[in-house]
């Protein structure tokens, strides 16, 4: 068990610091989120003024970097899911006869299971970001571009040329989460059925309900992305 704890700590640290380095390519690297935001500000503003559906060179490089960044994070988070599940199982099986020690191992199992669930959500979010990196960059766009896109959506027009591209990518962004949520829900439901007579089965059933809600919400947004995108540009989320 100590080995798993050390591995979890190492993976958590790597999750926080390694993706920027792993996502870097020849001549393309960012020192941190501040540098990335500055680059996104310039690249998106250039794309806005270029009035073209094809990504500009600067934005294309940024999108490719962001794809690799999210892919690296998804891999680290998936490894953390496996480690925390292993920790939860070890704690559960190691429960001693003494009541007070049994309570301690049960608490450890619960914490590990909770961290596994949290890591799973992180995997889902980063897979979503890797599938549609342009949309996952939206929080970094400049205010003037945000207001311009918002005004165009309110007016019901599809100009500038970048707007239809953004709408399509935003739909794909939520469709990706809907698919991932469906796969995760199926796996968690299977786990709930397998462990239906244990507390893990109850936890899995509750988690499955939450994942299903996420999947349904994202499916609805993918089918009709404009209202949610409008809410984002208007500062609704």
XYZ file of C-alpha atoms in Angstrom:
237
model
C 0.000 0.000 0.000
C 2.794 2.551 0.699
C 3.980 1.994 -2.872
C 0.545 2.900 -4.226
C 0.466 6.048 -2.091
C 3.862 7.116 -3.426
C 2.744 6.369 -6.984
C -0.433 8.416 -6.481
C 1.611 11.349 -5.176
C 4.032 11.149 -8.111
C 1.244 10.972 -10.681
C -0.575 13.891 -9.049
C 2.589 15.995 -9.227
C 3.175 14.960 -12.839
C -0.420 15.818 -13.714
C 0.173 19.351 -12.495
C 3.565 20.100 -14.034
C 4.324 17.696 -16.900
C 1.609 18.402 -19.531
C 3.077 21.759 -20.606
C 6.443 20.111 -21.287
C 4.940 17.029 -22.940
C 2.715 19.155 -25.197
C 5.621 21.266 -26.420
C 6.925 20.604 -29.922
C 9.820 21.999 -31.937
C 9.721 25.754 -31.518
C 6.367 25.704 -29.695
C 6.399 25.839 -25.901
C 4.720 27.852 -23.172
C 6.100 28.536 -19.727
C 2.697 28.341 -18.094
C -0.924 29.400 -18.281
C -0.065 33.115 -18.410
C 2.040 32.623 -21.554
C -0.669 30.458 -23.085
C -3.337 33.078 -22.412
C -1.197 35.788 -23.984
C -0.643 33.647 -27.087
C -4.343 32.782 -27.277
C -5.250 36.468 -27.056
C -3.107 37.285 -30.093
C -3.989 34.160 -32.113
C -7.761 34.422 -31.655
C -7.747 38.153 -32.384
C -5.827 37.493 -35.617
C -8.307 34.759 -36.557
C -11.217 37.100 -35.863
C -9.826 39.876 -38.070
C -8.732 37.486 -40.854
C -12.417 36.650 -41.515
C -11.692 33.127 -42.751
C -13.006 29.696 -41.827
C -9.530 28.184 -42.050
C -7.523 28.445 -38.860
C -4.714 30.957 -39.058
C -1.167 29.673 -38.609
C -0.893 31.026 -35.079
C -4.197 29.563 -33.933
C -3.490 26.230 -35.621
C -0.235 25.876 -33.668
C -2.031 26.806 -30.458
C -4.846 24.305 -31.061
C -2.353 21.505 -31.726
C -0.516 22.353 -28.500
C -3.784 22.387 -26.545
C -4.745 19.001 -27.990
C -1.472 17.458 -26.801
C -1.824 19.192 -23.432
C -5.271 17.712 -22.796
C -4.175 14.301 -24.070
C -1.289 14.247 -21.582
C -3.589 15.275 -18.742
C -6.116 12.597 -19.693
C -3.415 9.902 -19.567
C -2.158 10.989 -16.134
C -5.713 11.207 -14.795
C -6.542 7.735 -16.152
C -3.491 6.324 -14.372
C -4.665 8.023 -11.180
C -8.081 6.378 -11.553
C -6.412 2.960 -11.658
C -4.167 3.727 -8.676
C -6.986 5.071 -6.506
C -9.204 2.096 -7.332
C -6.361 -0.221 -6.331
C -5.952 1.727 -3.081
C -9.671 1.497 -2.343
C -9.666 -2.261 -2.910
C -6.558 -2.727 -0.755
C -8.072 -0.708 2.088
C -11.352 -2.597 1.889
C -9.696 -6.005 1.920
C -7.279 -5.047 4.694
C -10.035 -4.163 7.174
C -9.021 -5.737 10.537
C -11.294 -7.205 13.158
C -10.962 -4.322 15.631
C -13.791 -1.843 15.176
C -11.666 1.305 15.459
C -9.096 0.041 12.961
C -11.853 -1.140 10.648
C -13.282 2.385 10.679
C -9.885 3.754 9.636
C -9.518 1.412 6.683
C -13.124 2.056 5.652
C -12.390 5.780 5.687
C -9.295 5.179 3.559
C -11.337 3.142 1.100
C -13.983 5.876 0.901
C -11.383 8.605 0.301
C -9.653 6.514 -2.362
C -12.963 5.785 -4.088
C -13.827 9.483 -4.018
C -10.456 10.399 -5.522
C -10.960 7.749 -8.205
C -14.334 9.289 -9.088
C -12.814 12.777 -9.185
C -9.961 11.559 -11.382
C -12.499 9.932 -13.693
C -14.272 13.273 -14.127
C -10.905 14.844 -14.943
C -10.303 12.160 -17.586
C -13.675 12.910 -19.144
C -13.056 16.662 -19.205
C -9.627 16.289 -20.785
C -10.812 13.831 -23.423
C -13.460 16.419 -24.260
C -10.784 19.110 -24.495
C -8.600 16.932 -26.729
C -11.470 16.187 -29.127
C -12.420 19.870 -29.489
C -9.388 21.937 -28.414
C -10.659 25.099 -30.084
C -13.705 25.225 -27.825
C -11.667 24.430 -24.734
C -9.631 27.557 -25.526
C -12.747 29.759 -25.371
C -12.164 30.981 -21.786
C -8.888 32.504 -22.999
C -10.248 34.588 -25.868
C -9.994 38.401 -25.682
C -12.989 40.379 -24.432
C -13.380 42.261 -27.720
C -13.651 39.000 -29.665
C -16.011 37.544 -27.069
C -18.333 40.545 -27.337
C -18.126 40.446 -31.142
C -19.124 36.798 -31.315
C -21.898 37.415 -28.793
C -23.292 40.324 -30.802
C -23.271 38.234 -33.988
C -25.155 35.402 -32.288
C -27.725 37.791 -30.826
C -28.276 39.266 -34.295
C -28.779 35.796 -35.746
C -26.029 36.194 -38.348
C -23.219 33.802 -39.175
C -20.501 36.385 -39.647
C -17.568 36.698 -39.317
C -16.499 33.528 -41.100
C -15.018 32.115 -37.886
C -18.413 31.952 -36.174
C -19.859 28.884 -37.993
C -16.572 27.072 -37.371
C -16.789 27.896 -33.691
C -20.415 26.761 -33.469
C -19.544 23.438 -35.092
C -16.575 22.896 -32.804
C -18.660 23.798 -29.758
C -21.238 21.191 -30.795
C -18.460 18.617 -31.203
C -17.095 19.619 -27.789
C -20.349 18.658 -26.086
C -20.930 15.623 -28.306
C -17.560 14.296 -27.154
C -18.593 14.581 -23.519
C -21.933 12.920 -24.295
C -20.172 9.919 -25.853
C -17.591 9.665 -23.069
C -20.318 9.967 -20.430
C -22.296 7.198 -22.123
C -19.309 4.851 -22.095
C -18.467 5.665 -18.484
C -22.094 5.277 -17.423
C -22.247 1.830 -19.018
C -19.082 0.750 -17.186
C -20.244 2.161 -13.848
C -23.679 0.566 -14.199
C -21.992 -2.782 -14.849
C -19.902 -2.264 -11.701
C -23.032 -1.372 -9.723
C -24.723 -4.583 -10.843
C -21.637 -6.671 -10.055
C -21.305 -5.196 -6.548
C -25.039 -4.709 -6.000
C -24.942 -6.307 -2.525
C -22.124 -4.118 -1.224
C -21.644 -0.448 -0.406
C -19.502 -0.093 -3.502
C -22.553 -1.068 -5.528
C -24.571 1.750 -3.966
C -21.797 4.267 -4.610
C -21.461 3.062 -8.206
C -25.213 3.394 -8.760
C -25.206 6.985 -7.481
C -22.181 7.807 -9.634
C -23.878 6.261 -12.666
C -26.911 8.515 -12.181
C -24.670 11.570 -12.094
C -22.815 10.525 -15.242
C -26.099 9.897 -17.062
C -27.250 13.433 -16.195
C -23.975 14.806 -17.575
C -24.428 12.794 -20.754
C -28.010 13.937 -21.316
C -27.160 17.596 -20.700
C -24.258 17.484 -23.145
C -26.314 15.653 -25.762
C -28.937 18.400 -25.660
C -26.263 21.088 -25.975
C -24.571 19.268 -28.860
C -27.861 19.156 -30.759
C -28.533 22.857 -30.141
C -25.222 24.556 -29.318
C -26.095 28.189 -30.041
C -27.969 29.037 -26.784
C -25.173 27.648 -24.605
C -22.533 29.396 -26.701
C -24.512 32.623 -26.454
C -24.682 32.232 -22.680
C -20.917 31.818 -22.578
C -20.268 34.940 -24.627
C -22.732 36.868 -22.463
C -20.915 35.743 -19.322
C -23.614 33.274 -18.256
C -21.025 30.552 -17.474
